[in-house]
CSV table of N, CA, C and O in Angstrom, one decimal:
chain,number,residue,atom,x,y,z
A,1,ILE,N,-1.5,10.1,10.5
A,1,ILE,CA,-2.5,9.1,10.7
A,1,ILE,C,-1.9,8.1,11.8
A,1,ILE,O,-2.6,7.9,12.8
A,2,GLY,N,-0.8,7.6,11.6
A,2,GLY,CA,-0.2,6.7,12.5
A,2,GLY,C,0.8,7.3,13.4
A,2,GLY,O,1.2,6.7,14.4
A,3,TRP,N,1.4,8.4,13.0
A,3,TRP,CA,2.5,9.0,13.8
A,3,TRP,C,1.9,9.9,14.9
A,3,TRP,O,0.9,10.6,14.8
A,4,VAL,N,2.7,10.0,16.0
A,4,VAL,CA,2.4,10.9,17.1
A,4,VAL,C,2.8,12.3,16.6
A,4,VAL,O,3.8,12.4,15.9
A,5,ASP,N,2.0,13.3,16.9
A,5,ASP,CA,2.4,14.7,16.5
A,5,ASP,C,3.8,15.0,17.0
A,5,ASP,O,4.2,14.8,18.1
A,6,PRO,N,4.6,15.5,16.0
A,6,PRO,CA,6.0,15.8,16.4
A,6,PRO,C,6.2,16.7,17.6
A,6,PRO,O,7.2,16.5,18.3
A,7,LYS,N,5.3,17.6,17.8
A,7,LYS,CA,5.5,18.5,19.0
A,7,LYS,C,5.3,17.7,20.3
A,7,LYS,O,5.7,18.2,21.4
A,8,ASP,N,4.6,16.5,20.3
A,8,ASP,CA,4.4,15.8,21.5
A,8,ASP,C,5.4,14.6,21.7
A,8,ASP,O,5.2,13.8,22.6
A,9,VAL,N,6.4,14.6,20.9
A,9,VAL,CA,7.4,13.5,20.9
A,9,VAL,C,8.8,14.0,21.4
A,9,VAL,O,9.2,15.2,21.1
A,10,ALA,N,9.4,13.2,22.2
A,10,ALA,CA,10.8,13.6,22.6
A,10,ALA,C,11.7,13.7,21.4
A,10,ALA,O,11.5,13.1,20.4
A,11,TYR,N,12.7,14.5,21.5
A,11,TYR,CA,13.6,14.8,20.4
A,11,TYR,C,14.3,13.5,19.9
A,11,TYR,O,14.6,13.4,18.7
A,12,ASP,N,14.6,12.6,20.8
A,12,ASP,CA,15.3,11.4,20.4
A,12,ASP,C,14.4,10.3,19.9
A,12,ASP,O,14.9,9.1,19.7
A,13,GLN,N,13.1,10.5,19.7
A,13,GLN,CA,12.2,9.5,19.2
A,13,GLN,C,11.4,10.0,17.9
A,13,GLN,O,10.2,10.1,17.9
A,14,PRO,N,12.1,10.4,16.9
A,14,PRO,CA,11.3,10.9,15.7
A,14,PRO,C,10.6,9.8,15.0
A,14,PRO,O,11.0,8.6,15.0
A,15,GLY,N,9.4,10.0,14.5
A,15,GLY,CA,8.6,9.0,13.8
A,15,GLY,C,8.0,8.0,14.8
A,15,GLY,O,7.6,6.9,14.3
A,16,LEU,N,7.7,8.4,16.0
A,16,LEU,CA,7.0,7.5,17.0
A,16,LEU,C,5.6,7.2,16.5
A,16,LEU,O,4.9,8.2,16.1
A,17,LEU,N,5.2,6.0,16.5
A,17,LEU,CA,3.9,5.6,16.1
A,17,LEU,C,2.9,5.6,17.3
A,17,LEU,O,3.3,5.4,18.5
A,18,ARG,N,1.6,5.8,17.0
A,18,ARG,CA,0.6,5.8,18.1
A,18,ARG,C,0.4,4.4,18.6
A,18,ARG,O,0.7,3.4,17.9
A,19,GLU,N,0.0,4.3,19.8
A,19,GLU,CA,-0.2,2.9,20.5
A,19,GLU,C,-1.3,2.2,19.8
A,19,GLU,O,-1.2,0.9,19.6
A,20,ASP,N,-2.4,2.8,19.3
A,20,ASP,CA,-3.5,2.1,18.7
A,20,ASP,C,-3.4,2.0,17.2
A,20,ASP,O,-4.3,1.5,16.5
A,21,TYR,N,-2.3,2.4,16.6
A,21,TYR,CA,-2.1,2.3,15.2
A,21,TYR,C,-1.8,0.9,14.7
A,21,TYR,O,-0.9,0.2,15.3
A,22,TYR,N,-2.5,0.4,13.7
A,22,TYR,CA,-2.2,-0.9,13.1
A,22,TYR,C,-1.8,-0.6,11.6
A,22,TYR,O,-2.6,0.0,10.9
A,23,PRO,N,-0.6,-1.1,11.2
A,23,PRO,CA,-0.2,-0.8,9.8
A,23,PRO,C,-1.2,-1.3,8.8
A,23,PRO,O,-1.7,-2.4,8.8
A,24,GLY,N,-1.5,-0.4,7.9
A,24,GLY,CA,-2.5,-0.7,6.8
A,24,GLY,C,-3.9,-0.3,7.2
A,24,GLY,O,-4.8,-0.3,6.3
A,25,ASP,N,-4.2,0.0,8.4
A,25,ASP,CA,-5.5,0.4,8.9
A,25,ASP,C,-5.5,1.9,9.2
A,25,ASP,O,-5.1,2.3,10.2
A,26,ILE,N,-6.0,2.7,8.2
A,26,ILE,CA,-6.0,4.1,8.4
A,26,ILE,C,-7.3,4.7,8.8
A,26,ILE,O,-7.5,5.9,8.8
A,27,GLY,N,-8.3,3.8,8.9
A,27,GLY,CA,-9.6,4.2,9.4
A,27,GLY,C,-10.5,4.7,8.3
A,27,GLY,O,-11.6,5.2,8.6
A,28,PHE,N,-10.2,4.5,7.0
A,28,PHE,CA,-11.0,5.0,5.9
A,28,PHE,C,-11.7,3.7,5.3
A,28,PHE,O,-11.1,2.9,4.7
A,29,ASP,N,-13.0,3.6,5.6
A,29,ASP,CA,-13.7,2.4,5.1
A,29,ASP,C,-15.2,2.8,4.9
A,29,ASP,O,-16.1,2.4,5.6
A,30,PRO,N,-15.4,3.7,3.9
A,30,PRO,CA,-16.8,4.2,3.6
A,30,PRO,C,-17.8,3.1,3.2
A,30,PRO,O,-19.0,3.3,3.4
A,31,LEU,N,-17.3,2.0,2.6
A,31,LEU,CA,-18.2,0.9,2.2
A,31,LEU,C,-18.4,-0.2,3.2
A,31,LEU,O,-19.1,-1.1,3.0
A,32,GLY,N,-17.6,-0.1,4.3
A,32,GLY,CA,-17.7,-1.1,5.3
A,32,GLY,C,-17.2,-2.5,4.9
A,32,GLY,O,-17.7,-3.5,5.3
A,33,LEU,N,-16.1,-2.5,4.2
A,33,LEU,CA,-15.5,-3.7,3.7
A,33,LEU,C,-14.4,-4.3,4.7
A,33,LEU,O,-14.0,-5.4,4.5
A,34,LYS,N,-14.0,-3.5,5.6
A,34,LYS,CA,-13.0,-4.0,6.6
A,34,LYS,C,-13.5,-5.1,7.4
A,34,LYS,O,-14.6,-4.9,8.1
A,35,PRO,N,-12.9,-6.2,7.5
A,35,PRO,CA,-13.3,-7.3,8.4
A,35,PRO,C,-13.2,-7.0,9.8
A,35,PRO,O,-12.3,-6.2,10.2
A,36,GLU,N,-14.1,-7.5,10.6
A,36,GLU,CA,-14.0,-7.2,12.1
A,36,GLU,C,-12.9,-8.1,12.7
A,36,GLU,O,-12.3,-7.7,13.7
A,37,ASP,N,-12.7,-9.3,12.2
A,37,ASP,CA,-11.7,-10.2,12.7
A,37,ASP,C,-10.3,-9.8,12.4
A,37,ASP,O,-10.0,-9.6,11.2
A,38,PRO,N,-9.4,-9.6,13.3
A,38,PRO,CA,-8.0,-9.2,13.0
A,38,PRO,C,-7.3,-10.2,12.1
A,38,PRO,O,-6.5,-9.7,11.2
A,39,GLU,N,-7.6,-11.4,12.2
A,39,GLU,CA,-6.9,-12.4,11.2
A,39,GLU,C,-7.4,-12.2,9.8
A,39,GLU,O,-6.6,-12.3,8.9
A,40,GLU,N,-8.7,-11.9,9.6
A,40,GLU,CA,-9.2,-11.7,8.3
A,40,GLU,C,-8.6,-10.4,7.7
A,40,GLU,O,-8.4,-10.3,6.5
A,41,LEU,N,-8.4,-9.4,8.6
A,41,LEU,CA,-7.8,-8.1,8.2
A,41,LEU,C,-6.4,-8.4,7.7
A,41,LEU,O,-6.0,-7.8,6.7
A,42,ASP,N,-5.7,-9.2,8.4
A,42,ASP,CA,-4.3,-9.5,8.0
A,42,ASP,C,-4.3,-10.2,6.7
A,42,ASP,O,-3.4,-9.9,5.8
A,43,VAL,N,-5.2,-11.1,6.4
A,43,VAL,CA,-5.3,-11.8,5.1
A,43,VAL,C,-5.6,-10.8,4.0
A,43,VAL,O,-5.0,-10.8,3.0
A,44,MET,N,-6.6,-9.9,4.3
A,44,MET,CA,-7.0,-8.9,3.3
A,44,MET,C,-5.8,-7.9,3.0
A,44,MET,O,-5.5,-7.6,1.8
A,45,ILE,N,-5.1,-7.5,4.0
A,45,ILE,CA,-3.9,-6.6,3.8
A,45,ILE,C,-2.8,-7.4,3.0
A,45,ILE,O,-2.2,-6.8,2.1
A,46,THR,N,-2.6,-8.6,3.3
A,46,THR,CA,-1.6,-9.4,2.6
A,46,THR,C,-2.0,-9.5,1.1
A,46,THR,O,-1.2,-9.4,0.2
A,47,LYS,N,-3.3,-9.8,0.8
A,47,LYS,CA,-3.7,-9.9,-0.6
A,47,LYS,C,-3.5,-8.6,-1.3
A,47,LYS,O,-3.1,-8.6,-2.5
A,48,GLU,N,-3.8,-7.5,-0.6
A,48,GLU,CA,-3.7,-6.2,-1.2
A,48,GLU,C,-2.2,-5.9,-1.5
A,48,GLU,O,-1.9,-5.3,-2.6
A,49,LEU,N,-1.3,-6.2,-0.6
A,49,LEU,CA,0.1,-6.1,-0.9
A,49,LEU,C,0.6,-6.9,-2.1
A,49,LEU,O,1.4,-6.5,-2.9
A,50,GLN,N,0.1,-8.1,-2.2
A,50,GLN,CA,0.5,-9.0,-3.3
A,50,GLN,C,0.0,-8.5,-4.6
A,50,GLN,O,0.7,-8.5,-5.6
A,51,ASN,N,-1.2,-7.9,-4.6
A,51,ASN,CA,-1.8,-7.3,-5.8
A,51,ASN,C,-0.9,-6.1,-6.2
A,51,ASN,O,-0.6,-6.0,-7.4
A,52,GLY,N,-0.5,-5.3,-5.3
A,52,GLY,CA,0.3,-4.2,-5.6
A,52,GLY,C,1.7,-4.6,-6.2
A,52,GLY,O,2.2,-4.0,-7.1
A,53,ARG,N,2.3,-5.6,-5.6
A,53,ARG,CA,3.6,-6.1,-6.1
A,53,ARG,C,3.4,-6.7,-7.5
A,53,ARG,O,4.3,-6.4,-8.3
A,54,LEU,N,2.4,-7.4,-7.8
A,54,LEU,CA,2.1,-7.9,-9.1
A,54,LEU,C,2.0,-6.8,-10.1
A,54,LEU,O,2.5,-6.8,-11.2
A,55,ALA,N,1.2,-5.7,-9.7
A,55,ALA,CA,1.1,-4.6,-10.6
A,55,ALA,C,2.4,-3.9,-10.9
A,55,ALA,O,2.6,-3.4,-12.0
A,56,MET,N,3.3,-3.8,-9.9
A,56,MET,CA,4.6,-3.2,-10.1
A,56,MET,C,5.4,-4.0,-11.1
A,56,MET,O,6.1,-3.5,-11.9
A,57,LEU,N,5.3,-5.4,-11.0
A,57,LEU,CA,6.0,-6.2,-11.9
A,57,LEU,C,5.5,-6.1,-13.3
A,57,LEU,O,6.2,-6.0,-14.3
A,58,ALA,N,4.2,-5.9,-13.5
A,58,ALA,CA,3.6,-5.7,-14.8
A,58,ALA,C,4.0,-4.4,-15.4
A,58,ALA,O,4.4,-4.3,-16.6
A,59,ALA,N,4.1,-3.3,-14.6
A,59,ALA,CA,4.5,-2.1,-15.1
A,59,ALA,C,6.0,-2.1,-15.5
A,59,ALA,O,6.4,-1.6,-16.5
A,60,ALA,N,6.8,-2.9,-14.7
A,60,ALA,CA,8.2,-3.0,-15.1
A,60,ALA,C,8.3,-3.8,-16.4
A,60,ALA,O,9.2,-3.5,-17.2
A,61,GLY,N,7.4,-4.8,-16.6
A,61,GLY,CA,7.4,-5.5,-17.9
A,61,GLY,C,7.1,-4.6,-19.1
A,61,GLY,O,7.7,-4.7,-20.2
A,62,PHE,N,6.2,-3.7,-18.9
A,62,PHE,CA,5.8,-2.7,-20.0
A,62,PHE,C,7.0,-1.9,-20.3
A,62,PHE,O,7.3,-1.6,-21.5
A,63,LEU,N,7.7,-1.4,-19.3
A,63,LEU,CA,8.9,-0.5,-19.5
A,63,LEU,C,10.0,-1.3,-20.1
A,63,LEU,O,10.7,-0.8,-21.0
A,64,ALA,N,10.2,-2.5,-19.7
A,64,ALA,CA,11.3,-3.3,-20.3
A,64,ALA,C,11.0,-3.6,-21.8
A,64,ALA,O,11.9,-3.5,-22.7
A,65,GLN,N,9.7,-3.9,-22.1
A,65,GLN,CA,9.4,-4.2,-23.5
A,65,GLN,C,9.6,-2.9,-24.4
A,65,GLN,O,10.1,-3.0,-25.5
A,66,GLU,N,9.2,-1.8,-23.8
A,66,GLU,CA,9.4,-0.5,-24.6
A,66,GLU,C,10.9,-0.2,-24.8
A,66,GLU,O,11.3,0.3,-25.8
A,67,ALA,N,11.7,-0.5,-23.8
A,67,ALA,CA,13.1,-0.3,-23.9
A,67,ALA,C,13.8,-1.2,-24.9
A,67,ALA,O,14.7,-0.8,-25.6
A,68,VAL,N,13.2,-2.4,-25.1
A,68,VAL,CA,13.8,-3.4,-26.0
A,68,VAL,C,13.5,-3.1,-27.4
A,68,VAL,O,14.4,-3.0,-28.3
A,69,ASP,N,12.2,-2.8,-27.7
A,69,ASP,CA,11.8,-2.6,-29.1
A,69,ASP,C,11.5,-1.2,-29.5
A,69,ASP,O,11.2,-0.9,-30.7
A,70,GLY,N,11.4,-0.3,-28.6
A,70,GLY,CA,11.2,1.1,-28.9
A,70,GLY,C,9.7,1.5,-29.1
A,70,GLY,O,9.4,2.6,-29.4
A,71,LYS,N,8.8,0.5,-29.0
A,71,LYS,CA,7.4,0.8,-29.3
A,71,LYS,C,6.7,1.0,-27.9
A,71,LYS,O,7.1,0.3,-26.9
A,72,GLY,N,5.8,1.9,-27.9
A,72,GLY,CA,5.0,2.2,-26.6
A,72,GLY,C,4.0,1.1,-26.5
A,72,GLY,O,3.7,0.2,-27.3
A,73,ILE,N,3.3,1.1,-25.3
A,73,ILE,CA,2.3,0.1,-25.0
A,73,ILE,C,1.1,0.1,-26.0
A,73,ILE,O,0.7,-0.9,-26.6
A,74,ILE,N,0.6,1.3,-26.4
A,74,ILE,CA,-0.5,1.4,-27.3
A,74,ILE,C,-0.1,1.0,-28.7
A,74,ILE,O,-0.9,0.4,-29.4
A,75,GLU,N,1.2,1.3,-29.1
A,75,GLU,CA,1.6,0.9,-30.4
A,75,GLU,C,1.6,-0.6,-30.6
A,75,GLU,O,1.4,-1.2,-31.7
A,76,HIS,N,1.8,-1.4,-29.5
A,76,HIS,CA,1.8,-2.9,-29.6
A,76,HIS,C,0.4,-3.4,-29.8
A,76,HIS,O,0.2,-4.4,-30.5
A,77,PHE,N,-0.6,-2.7,-29.3
A,77,PHE,CA,-2.0,-3.1,-29.5
A,77,PHE,C,-2.5,-2.8,-30.9
A,77,PHE,O,-3.3,-3.5,-31.5
A,78,THR,N,-1.9,-1.7,-31.6
A,78,THR,CA,-2.4,-1.3,-32.9
A,78,THR,C,-1.6,-2.0,-34.0
A,78,THR,O,-2.1,-1.9,-35.2
A,79,SER,N,-0.5,-2.7,-33.7
A,79,SER,CA,0.2,-3.3,-34.8
A,79,SER,C,-0.1,-4.8,-35.0
A,79,SER,O,-0.7,-5.4,-34.2
């Protein structure tokens, strides 16, 4: 998506990115939610990254709780 085809890249430049590639913008927007303004896109991408980081912290919390008391997530809801 963002990388230049390896056969078109010099040997000393592996992983070269395309000139028109913008990180986080892979061109998939079937619902038309992507903002036209680049600043709004930056804000949206930042919010999405923060949501992902919060979800990873929550998952780590579930794992830590299970490691401490030996009960799974569902067992905590049923007890």
